[in-house]
Amino acid sequence: MIPTQVDITGASVITAANAGQVEQLARLGKGLINEIAYSPDGSLIAAASSIGLYLYDSQSLEEVSHFGEDIYCASVAWSPDGTMLATGDWNGTVIFWAADSGAKLRTLEGHTSWVSSVAWSPDGTTLASGSYDETIILWSAEDGTRLHTLDGYTNYVFMVAWSSDGKTLASSSLYDRKIYLWDALKGTLIRTLKGHTDHVRAIAWSPDGKALASIAGNTIILWTADGSATLGRLVDPSLTGYDLAWSPDGKLLAADRNDGKIFLWSPEDATRSRTIEGHEKICGYYCLVAKWKNAGVFWWPWYDHYMGR
C-alpha cells in the first residue's frame, strides 16, 4: 500500500482536551506488521514485518527503504544514536542493521525460539532480547558477546523495557501473569511483581522513570519504579491488553480497546480522558497513523487484516 502524501508540520501535542480532534492520516503496512518504532530524532519509522524491515519517512509517510526481505522480523528497536536497528526474528536470531544502508552488521545467535522483544539500553552499550524460549539475553552492542542470560521463567518472555537510568530491565511474561525487575549490571532478579490476573502483554516506563505501567486484559497497573508498591489501577471491560504507551510529557497513557478504539487515561486524576476512534477491529498488529497536533505523528497497531505486499 502506498500512502497518500500528507503535511503534518505544525501539529499540536495531543492532550485530554484536544484528543477528539485526532485525525487519521494514512494506513501503512506490508505483510504482517509485528512492531513499529520511531528513530530517536523522529524522522523515520521502522516497521518489523513478516517480509523484512521497512523504513518510512515520518513526515511524508513515503517508504524510504526495505531490507531483510527473507527474514520474518518479529521485533525492532533503534539504537539511541539512530545509526543502527536491532531486529529479532521467529527462529531466535537477533540482527544488527545499518540504518542508512540496510547492511547486516552482526548476527547474534543464542535464543532457540521467537524473539518477541528487543530493547537498547539508554547509553546504547547493551541490547536486551526476550524470547519465547523463556530467556532474556543481554548482548554487548560493541562486539555482540553475551553478557548475561536471565532465566528462571516458566513461560514466554513477551516484552523487555529499560529504565531511563539503564540500571533496571523490566520484563513481562505472557502466561504466568507476572512482571520481573532485573539488575542489568549484575544480571540478577530484583523483584517479581504480582497483581495481574491475565496475560501481561505490554509494559512501559514513564518518561521520568518514576513509574512502570503494565497492561493485562482489562487492567492497567501503575507501579513504583522499584516495584515495591502500586500507584494506581484502572479496570475497564473495554480494554484488550495488547498495547500501552505514555505521552512524552508523562501525563497520559494510551491503551487499546476491544472495539478498535483507543482511549487515553490520565493517571494523575485516575480518569479515562478521551476515546479515539479510527480502527475497525481490535487493535493489535497493523499500523495506523494519526495526527497529534504539534508533536508530529502518533502510531498504534491494529488488527484488522493482512495487508498484501
mmCIF file of C-alpha atoms in Angstrom:
data_model
loop_
_atom_site.group_PDB
_atom_site.id
_atom_site.type_symbol
_atom_site.label_atom_id
_atom_site.label_comp_id
_atom_site.label_asym_id
_atom_site.label_seq_id
_atom_site.Cartn_x
_atom_site.Cartn_y
_atom_site.Cartn_z
ATOM 1 C CA MET A 1 0.000 0.000 0.000
ATOM 2 C CA ILE A 2 1.365 3.427 -0.965
ATOM 3 C CA PRO A 3 0.148 6.110 1.461
ATOM 4 C CA THR A 4 -1.121 9.473 0.348
ATOM 5 C CA GLN A 5 1.486 12.155 0.989
ATOM 6 C CA VAL A 6 0.355 14.427 3.801
ATOM 7 C CA ASP A 7 1.629 17.506 5.567
ATOM 8 C CA ILE A 8 1.868 17.026 9.316
ATOM 9 C CA THR A 9 4.015 20.026 10.161
ATOM 10 C CA GLY A 10 2.615 22.392 12.750
ATOM 11 C CA ALA A 11 0.582 19.728 14.523
ATOM 12 C CA SER A 12 -0.035 20.131 18.259
ATOM 13 C CA VAL A 13 0.618 17.820 21.192
ATOM 14 C CA ILE A 14 -2.278 15.503 21.955
ATOM 15 C CA THR A 15 -3.957 16.213 25.288
ATOM 16 C CA ALA A 16 -7.122 15.204 27.080
ATOM 17 C CA ALA A 17 -8.718 18.422 25.833
ATOM 18 C CA ASN A 18 -7.955 18.015 22.111
ATOM 19 C CA ALA A 19 -7.916 14.217 21.742
ATOM 20 C CA GLY A 20 -11.241 14.372 19.979
ATOM 21 C CA GLN A 21 -9.523 16.219 17.109
ATOM 22 C CA VAL A 22 -7.179 13.334 16.245
ATOM 23 C CA GLU A 23 -7.386 12.600 12.532
ATOM 24 C CA GLN A 24 -6.352 9.507 10.621
ATOM 25 C CA LEU A 25 -3.704 10.342 8.019
ATOM 26 C CA ALA A 26 -2.809 7.025 6.442
ATOM 27 C CA ARG A 27 -2.615 3.300 6.930
ATOM 28 C CA LEU A 28 0.752 1.727 6.227
ATOM 29 C CA GLY A 29 1.843 -1.857 6.161
ATOM 30 C CA LYS A 30 3.143 -4.724 4.063
ATOM 31 C CA GLY A 31 2.961 -8.289 5.204
ATOM 32 C CA LEU A 32 2.152 -8.772 8.874
ATOM 33 C CA ILE A 33 3.416 -5.813 10.902
ATOM 34 C CA ASN A 34 4.620 -7.036 14.291
ATOM 35 C CA GLU A 35 6.160 -3.864 15.744
ATOM 36 C CA ILE A 36 6.892 -0.266 14.829
ATOM 37 C CA ALA A 37 9.443 2.187 16.239
ATOM 38 C CA TYR A 38 10.383 5.827 15.699
ATOM 39 C CA SER A 39 14.014 6.752 15.148
ATOM 40 C CA PRO A 40 15.449 8.802 18.043
ATOM 41 C CA ASP A 41 15.225 12.044 16.044
ATOM 42 C CA GLY A 42 11.680 11.227 14.911
ATOM 43 C CA SER A 43 12.496 11.410 11.210
ATOM 44 C CA LEU A 44 11.967 7.735 10.370
ATOM 45 C CA ILE A 45 9.575 4.972 11.334
ATOM 46 C CA ALA A 46 10.734 1.354 11.280
ATOM 47 C CA ALA A 47 8.188 -1.408 10.744
ATOM 48 C CA ALA A 48 9.128 -5.012 11.523
ATOM 49 C CA SER A 49 7.140 -7.259 9.209
ATOM 50 C CA SER A 50 6.803 -10.841 8.068
ATOM 51 C CA ILE A 51 8.633 -9.854 4.865
ATOM 52 C CA GLY A 52 11.523 -7.837 6.287
ATOM 53 C CA LEU A 53 12.117 -4.407 7.734
ATOM 54 C CA TYR A 54 10.596 -1.227 6.255
ATOM 55 C CA LEU A 55 11.644 2.365 6.918
ATOM 56 C CA TYR A 56 9.201 5.235 6.298
ATOM 57 C CA ASP A 57 9.745 8.986 6.289
ATOM 58 C CA SER A 58 7.711 10.182 9.273
ATOM 59 C CA GLN A 59 6.704 13.437 7.571
ATOM 60 C CA SER A 60 5.785 12.344 4.046
ATOM 61 C CA LEU A 61 4.955 8.749 5.102
ATOM 62 C CA GLU A 62 6.757 7.544 1.983
ATOM 63 C CA GLU A 63 8.735 4.308 2.005
ATOM 64 C CA VAL A 64 12.468 5.038 2.328
ATOM 65 C CA SER A 65 13.950 1.549 2.280
ATOM 66 C CA HIS A 66 13.198 -2.135 2.634
ATOM 67 C CA PHE A 67 15.730 -4.769 3.610
ATOM 68 C CA GLY A 68 15.906 -8.241 5.111
ATOM 69 C CA GLU A 69 13.214 -9.414 2.679
ATOM 70 C CA ASP A 70 13.839 -13.067 3.541
ATOM 71 C CA ILE A 71 13.558 -12.533 7.309
ATOM 72 C CA TYR A 72 10.433 -12.654 9.448
ATOM 73 C CA CYS A 73 11.012 -9.680 11.756
ATOM 74 C CA ALA A 74 9.114 -10.152 14.994
ATOM 75 C CA SER A 75 10.530 -7.140 16.857
ATOM 76 C CA VAL A 76 12.573 -3.994 16.187
ATOM 77 C CA ALA A 77 14.388 -1.254 18.117
ATOM 78 C CA TRP A 78 16.586 1.724 17.182
ATOM 79 C CA SER A 79 19.954 2.326 18.797
ATOM 80 C CA PRO A 80 19.918 5.556 20.852
ATOM 81 C CA ASP A 81 22.126 7.347 18.299
ATOM 82 C CA GLY A 82 19.902 6.266 15.412
ATOM 83 C CA THR A 83 22.684 4.639 13.400
ATOM 84 C CA MET A 84 21.577 1.034 13.895
ATOM 85 C CA LEU A 85 18.474 -1.088 14.179
ATOM 86 C CA ALA A 86 18.132 -4.379 16.001
ATOM 87 C CA THR A 87 15.566 -6.969 14.985
ATOM 88 C CA GLY A 88 14.507 -10.278 16.458
ATOM 89 C CA ASP A 89 13.108 -12.990 14.217
ATOM 90 C CA TRP A 90 10.876 -16.009 14.538
ATOM 91 C CA ASN A 91 13.690 -18.569 14.727
ATOM 92 C CA GLY A 92 15.611 -16.937 17.578
ATOM 93 C CA THR A 93 18.130 -14.765 15.726
ATOM 94 C CA VAL A 94 18.948 -11.144 16.602
ATOM 95 C CA ILE A 95 20.381 -8.966 13.821
ATOM 96 C CA PHE A 96 22.060 -5.533 13.883
ATOM 97 C CA TRP A 97 21.445 -3.427 10.752
ATOM 98 C CA ALA A 98 22.983 -0.181 9.478
ATOM 99 C CA ALA A 99 20.103 2.274 9.361
ATOM 100 C CA ASP A 100 21.463 4.261 6.419
ATOM 101 C CA SER A 101 22.287 1.379 4.072
ATOM 102 C CA GLY A 102 20.363 -1.606 5.378
ATOM 103 C CA ALA A 103 23.601 -3.576 5.605
ATOM 104 C CA LYS A 104 23.607 -6.504 8.003
ATOM 105 C CA LEU A 105 26.255 -5.663 10.612
ATOM 106 C CA ARG A 106 26.052 -8.578 13.026
ATOM 107 C CA THR A 107 24.005 -11.720 13.637
ATOM 108 C CA LEU A 108 23.569 -12.884 17.226
ATOM 109 C CA GLU A 109 22.591 -16.478 17.931
ATOM 110 C CA GLY A 110 21.585 -17.719 21.342
ATOM 111 C CA HIS A 111 17.816 -17.958 21.501
ATOM 112 C CA THR A 112 16.010 -21.076 20.342
ATOM 113 C CA SER A 113 12.601 -19.562 19.600
ATOM 114 C CA TRP A 114 10.716 -16.399 18.558
ATOM 115 C CA VAL A 115 12.447 -13.199 19.721
ATOM 116 C CA SER A 116 9.400 -11.251 20.860
ATOM 117 C CA SER A 117 11.134 -8.083 22.063
ATOM 118 C CA VAL A 118 14.440 -6.225 21.644
ATOM 119 C CA ALA A 119 15.480 -3.064 23.506
ATOM 120 C CA TRP A 120 18.669 -0.981 23.660
ATOM 121 C CA SER A 121 19.962 0.344 26.940
ATOM 122 C CA PRO A 122 19.744 4.168 27.167
ATOM 123 C CA ASP A 123 23.512 4.525 26.675
ATOM 124 C CA GLY A 124 23.488 2.183 23.671
ATOM 125 C CA THR A 125 26.063 -0.234 25.064
ATOM 126 C CA THR A 126 23.743 -3.180 25.647
ATOM 127 C CA LEU A 127 20.874 -4.832 23.818
ATOM 128 C CA ALA A 128 18.289 -6.911 25.647
ATOM 129 C CA SER A 129 16.336 -9.591 23.791
ATOM 130 C CA GLY A 130 13.376 -11.523 25.166
ATOM 131 C CA SER A 131 12.217 -14.788 23.653
ATOM 132 C CA TYR A 132 9.560 -17.448 23.711
ATOM 133 C CA ASP A 133 12.362 -19.815 24.776
ATOM 134 C CA GLU A 134 11.766 -18.397 28.298
ATOM 135 C CA THR A 135 15.027 -16.445 28.493
ATOM 136 C CA ILE A 136 16.343 -12.893 28.200
ATOM 137 C CA ILE A 137 19.834 -12.313 26.837
ATOM 138 C CA LEU A 138 21.873 -9.138 27.355
ATOM 139 C CA TRP A 139 24.307 -8.555 24.495
ATOM 140 C CA SER A 140 27.269 -6.218 24.110
ATOM 141 C CA ALA A 141 26.401 -3.754 21.355
ATOM 142 C CA GLU A 142 30.097 -3.304 20.578
ATOM 143 C CA ASP A 143 31.087 -6.873 19.759
ATOM 144 C CA GLY A 144 27.919 -8.949 20.163
ATOM 145 C CA THR A 145 29.156 -11.016 23.080
ATOM 146 C CA ARG A 146 26.634 -12.412 25.530
ATOM 147 C CA LEU A 147 26.855 -10.542 28.839
ATOM 148 C CA HIS A 148 24.101 -12.262 30.802
ATOM 149 C CA THR A 149 21.340 -14.788 30.331
ATOM 150 C CA LEU A 150 18.355 -14.050 32.546
ATOM 151 C CA ASP A 151 16.361 -17.191 33.116
ATOM 152 C CA GLY A 152 14.013 -18.687 35.641
ATOM 153 C CA TYR A 153 10.915 -18.089 33.546
ATOM 154 C CA THR A 154 8.333 -20.821 33.194
ATOM 155 C CA ASN A 155 6.718 -19.322 30.111
ATOM 156 C CA TYR A 156 7.186 -16.961 27.168
ATOM 157 C CA VAL A 157 9.016 -13.658 27.641
ATOM 158 C CA PHE A 158 6.783 -11.156 25.877
ATOM 159 C CA MET A 159 8.393 -7.725 26.381
ATOM 160 C CA VAL A 160 11.559 -6.142 27.776
ATOM 161 C CA ALA A 161 11.965 -2.456 28.693
ATOM 162 C CA TRP A 162 14.856 -0.477 30.178
ATOM 163 C CA SER A 163 14.521 2.080 32.948
ATOM 164 C CA SER A 164 15.657 5.585 31.993
ATOM 165 C CA ASP A 165 18.884 5.253 34.015
ATOM 166 C CA GLY A 166 19.743 1.916 32.402
ATOM 167 C CA LYS A 167 20.138 0.152 35.737
ATOM 168 C CA THR A 168 16.934 -1.874 35.678
ATOM 169 C CA LEU A 169 15.377 -4.044 32.995
ATOM 170 C CA ALA A 170 11.675 -4.821 33.268
ATOM 171 C CA SER A 171 10.174 -7.833 31.534
ATOM 172 C CA SER A 172 6.739 -9.359 31.202
ATOM 173 C CA SER A 173 5.797 -12.998 30.948
ATOM 174 C CA LEU A 174 2.795 -13.901 28.865
ATOM 175 C CA TYR A 175 1.162 -16.706 30.784
ATOM 176 C CA ASP A 176 2.420 -16.513 34.359
ATOM 177 C CA ARG A 177 0.880 -13.000 34.673
ATOM 178 C CA LYS A 178 3.948 -11.515 36.338
ATOM 179 C CA ILE A 179 6.436 -8.687 35.762
ATOM 180 C CA TYR A 180 10.104 -9.057 36.573
ATOM 181 C CA LEU A 181 12.642 -6.380 37.502
ATOM 182 C CA TRP A 182 16.278 -7.251 36.837
ATOM 183 C CA ASP A 183 19.579 -5.696 37.858
ATOM 184 C CA ALA A 184 21.001 -5.143 34.383
ATOM 185 C CA LEU A 185 24.616 -4.863 35.532
ATOM 186 C CA LYS A 186 24.637 -8.000 37.674
ATOM 187 C CA GLY A 187 22.105 -9.970 35.654
ATOM 188 C CA THR A 188 20.136 -10.863 38.770
ATOM 189 C CA LEU A 189 16.457 -10.705 39.668
ATOM 190 C CA ILE A 190 15.468 -7.789 41.911
ATOM 191 C CA ARG A 191 11.748 -8.293 42.341
ATOM 192 C CA THR A 192 8.732 -10.107 40.918
ATOM 193 C CA LEU A 193 5.568 -8.022 40.594
ATOM 194 C CA LYS A 194 2.261 -9.809 41.086
ATOM 195 C CA GLY A 195 -1.177 -8.286 40.705
ATOM 196 C CA HIS A 196 -2.469 -9.067 37.231
ATOM 197 C CA THR A 197 -4.896 -11.899 36.559
ATOM 198 C CA ASP A 198 -4.403 -12.048 32.775
ATOM 199 C CA HIS A 199 -1.543 -12.211 30.265
ATOM 200 C CA VAL A 200 0.855 -9.270 30.702
ATOM 201 C CA ARG A 201 1.465 -8.232 27.101
ATOM 202 C CA ALA A 202 2.836 -4.694 27.481
ATOM 203 C CA ILE A 203 4.925 -2.701 29.953
ATOM 204 C CA ALA A 204 6.184 0.875 29.688
ATOM 205 C CA TRP A 205 8.308 3.100 31.921
ATOM 206 C CA SER A 206 7.082 6.651 32.439
ATOM 207 C CA PRO A 207 9.274 9.294 30.748
ATOM 208 C CA ASP A 208 10.604 10.475 34.127
ATOM 209 C CA GLY A 209 11.414 6.897 35.165
ATOM 210 C CA LYS A 210 9.383 7.124 38.370
ATOM 211 C CA ALA A 211 6.676 4.632 37.409
ATOM 212 C CA LEU A 212 6.183 1.464 35.413
ATOM 213 C CA ALA A 213 2.857 0.825 33.691
ATOM 214 C CA SER A 214 1.629 -2.638 32.762
ATOM 215 C CA ILE A 215 -1.481 -3.865 30.978
ATOM 216 C CA ALA A 216 -3.098 -7.296 31.103
ATOM 217 C CA GLY A 217 -6.584 -7.961 29.852
ATOM 218 C CA ASN A 218 -8.846 -5.185 31.071
ATOM 219 C CA THR A 219 -6.489 -3.874 33.766
ATOM 220 C CA ILE A 220 -3.710 -1.277 33.830
ATOM 221 C CA ILE A 221 -1.499 -1.112 36.915
ATOM 222 C CA LEU A 222 0.997 1.622 37.775
ATOM 223 C CA TRP A 223 3.936 0.502 39.907
ATOM 224 C CA THR A 224 6.649 2.431 41.702
ATOM 225 C CA ALA A 225 9.997 2.260 39.907
ATOM 226 C CA ASP A 226 11.353 -0.272 42.392
ATOM 227 C CA GLY A 227 8.160 -2.331 42.226
ATOM 228 C CA SER A 228 7.552 -2.142 45.951
ATOM 229 C CA ALA A 229 4.082 -0.606 45.669
ATOM 230 C CA THR A 230 1.316 0.275 43.228
ATOM 231 C CA LEU A 231 0.491 3.878 42.383
ATOM 232 C CA GLY A 232 -2.805 3.334 40.624
ATOM 233 C CA ARG A 233 -5.058 0.889 38.844
ATOM 234 C CA LEU A 234 -7.597 1.178 36.034
ATOM 235 C CA VAL A 235 -10.081 -1.588 35.263
ATOM 236 C CA ASP A 236 -12.228 -1.180 32.160
ATOM 237 C CA PRO A 237 -14.112 -4.006 30.424
ATOM 238 C CA SER A 238 -13.374 -2.471 27.009
ATOM 239 C CA LEU A 239 -9.597 -2.923 27.342
ATOM 240 C CA THR A 240 -7.922 -5.718 25.381
ATOM 241 C CA GLY A 241 -4.470 -5.509 26.945
ATOM 242 C CA TYR A 242 -2.381 -5.644 23.777
ATOM 243 C CA ASP A 243 -0.519 -2.350 23.931
ATOM 244 C CA LEU A 244 0.289 0.608 26.125
ATOM 245 C CA ALA A 245 2.186 3.879 25.593
ATOM 246 C CA TRP A 246 2.953 7.051 27.566
ATOM 247 C CA SER A 247 2.627 10.523 26.123
ATOM 248 C CA PRO A 248 6.019 12.305 26.000
ATOM 249 C CA ASP A 249 5.094 14.524 28.964
ATOM 250 C CA GLY A 250 4.033 11.533 31.052
ATOM 251 C CA LYS A 251 0.551 12.867 31.695
ATOM 252 C CA LEU A 252 -1.412 10.375 29.599
ATOM 253 C CA LEU A 253 -1.410 6.668 28.890
ATOM 254 C CA ALA A 254 -2.828 5.324 25.629
ATOM 255 C CA ALA A 255 -4.336 1.830 25.605
ATOM 256 C CA ASP A 256 -6.294 -0.300 23.168
ATOM 257 C CA ARG A 257 -9.955 -1.298 23.394
ATOM 258 C CA ASN A 258 -11.799 -4.374 22.179
ATOM 259 C CA ASP A 259 -13.908 -2.344 19.748
ATOM 260 C CA GLY A 260 -10.929 -0.988 17.791
ATOM 261 C CA LYS A 261 -10.856 2.336 19.615
ATOM 262 C CA ILE A 262 -8.050 3.844 21.666
ATOM 263 C CA PHE A 263 -8.581 5.641 24.916
ATOM 264 C CA LEU A 264 -6.326 7.946 26.872
ATOM 265 C CA TRP A 265 -6.068 7.642 30.625
ATOM 266 C CA SER A 266 -4.786 10.345 32.949
ATOM 267 C CA PRO A 267 -3.094 8.587 35.906
ATOM 268 C CA GLU A 268 -2.896 11.861 37.822
ATOM 269 C CA ASP A 269 -6.632 12.033 38.345
ATOM 270 C CA ALA A 270 -7.395 8.364 37.585
ATOM 271 C CA THR A 271 -9.825 9.215 34.799
ATOM 272 C CA ARG A 272 -10.280 7.949 31.279
ATOM 273 C CA SER A 273 -9.709 11.161 29.411
ATOM 274 C CA ARG A 274 -10.932 10.540 25.900
ATOM 275 C CA THR A 275 -11.712 7.792 23.402
ATOM 276 C CA ILE A 276 -10.087 7.955 19.963
ATOM 277 C CA GLU A 277 -11.841 6.270 17.054
ATOM 278 C CA GLY A 278 -10.394 5.089 13.762
ATOM 279 C CA HIS A 279 -9.815 1.340 13.856
ATOM 280 C CA GLU A 280 -12.327 -1.113 12.511
ATOM 281 C CA LYS A 281 -11.430 -4.052 14.738
ATOM 282 C CA ILE A 282 -9.321 -4.997 17.751
ATOM 283 C CA CYS A 283 -6.007 -3.145 17.918
ATOM 284 C CA GLY A 284 -3.060 -5.427 17.536
ATOM 285 C CA TYR A 285 -0.507 -5.622 14.758
ATOM 286 C CA TYR A 286 -1.150 -3.283 11.830
ATOM 287 C CA CYS A 287 -0.271 0.354 11.602
ATOM 288 C CA LEU A 288 -2.479 3.382 11.775
ATOM 289 C CA VAL A 289 -1.040 6.883 11.722
ATOM 290 C CA ALA A 290 -2.923 9.656 13.474
ATOM 291 C CA LYS A 291 -2.303 13.380 13.794
ATOM 292 C CA TRP A 292 -1.105 14.769 17.105
ATOM 293 C CA LYS A 293 -1.480 18.478 16.566
ATOM 294 C CA ASN A 294 2.031 19.858 17.157
ATOM 295 C CA ALA A 295 4.035 16.759 18.024
ATOM 296 C CA GLY A 296 4.166 15.019 14.714
ATOM 297 C CA VAL A 297 2.709 11.555 14.336
ATOM 298 C CA PHE A 298 1.444 9.008 16.825
ATOM 299 C CA TRP A 299 1.268 5.389 15.759
ATOM 300 C CA TRP A 300 -0.657 2.498 17.160
ATOM 301 C CA PRO A 301 -1.006 -1.046 15.839
ATOM 302 C CA TRP A 302 -4.255 -2.525 14.583
ATOM 303 C CA TYR A 303 -5.625 -5.990 13.962
ATOM 304 C CA ASP A 304 -7.992 -5.745 11.017
ATOM 305 C CA HIS A 305 -6.464 -7.961 8.347
ATOM 306 C CA TYR A 306 -3.300 -8.843 6.464
ATOM 307 C CA MET A 307 -2.118 -6.160 4.078
ATOM 308 C CA GLY A 308 -0.538 -7.605 0.956
ATOM 309 C CA ARG A 309 2.841 -6.769 -0.439
#
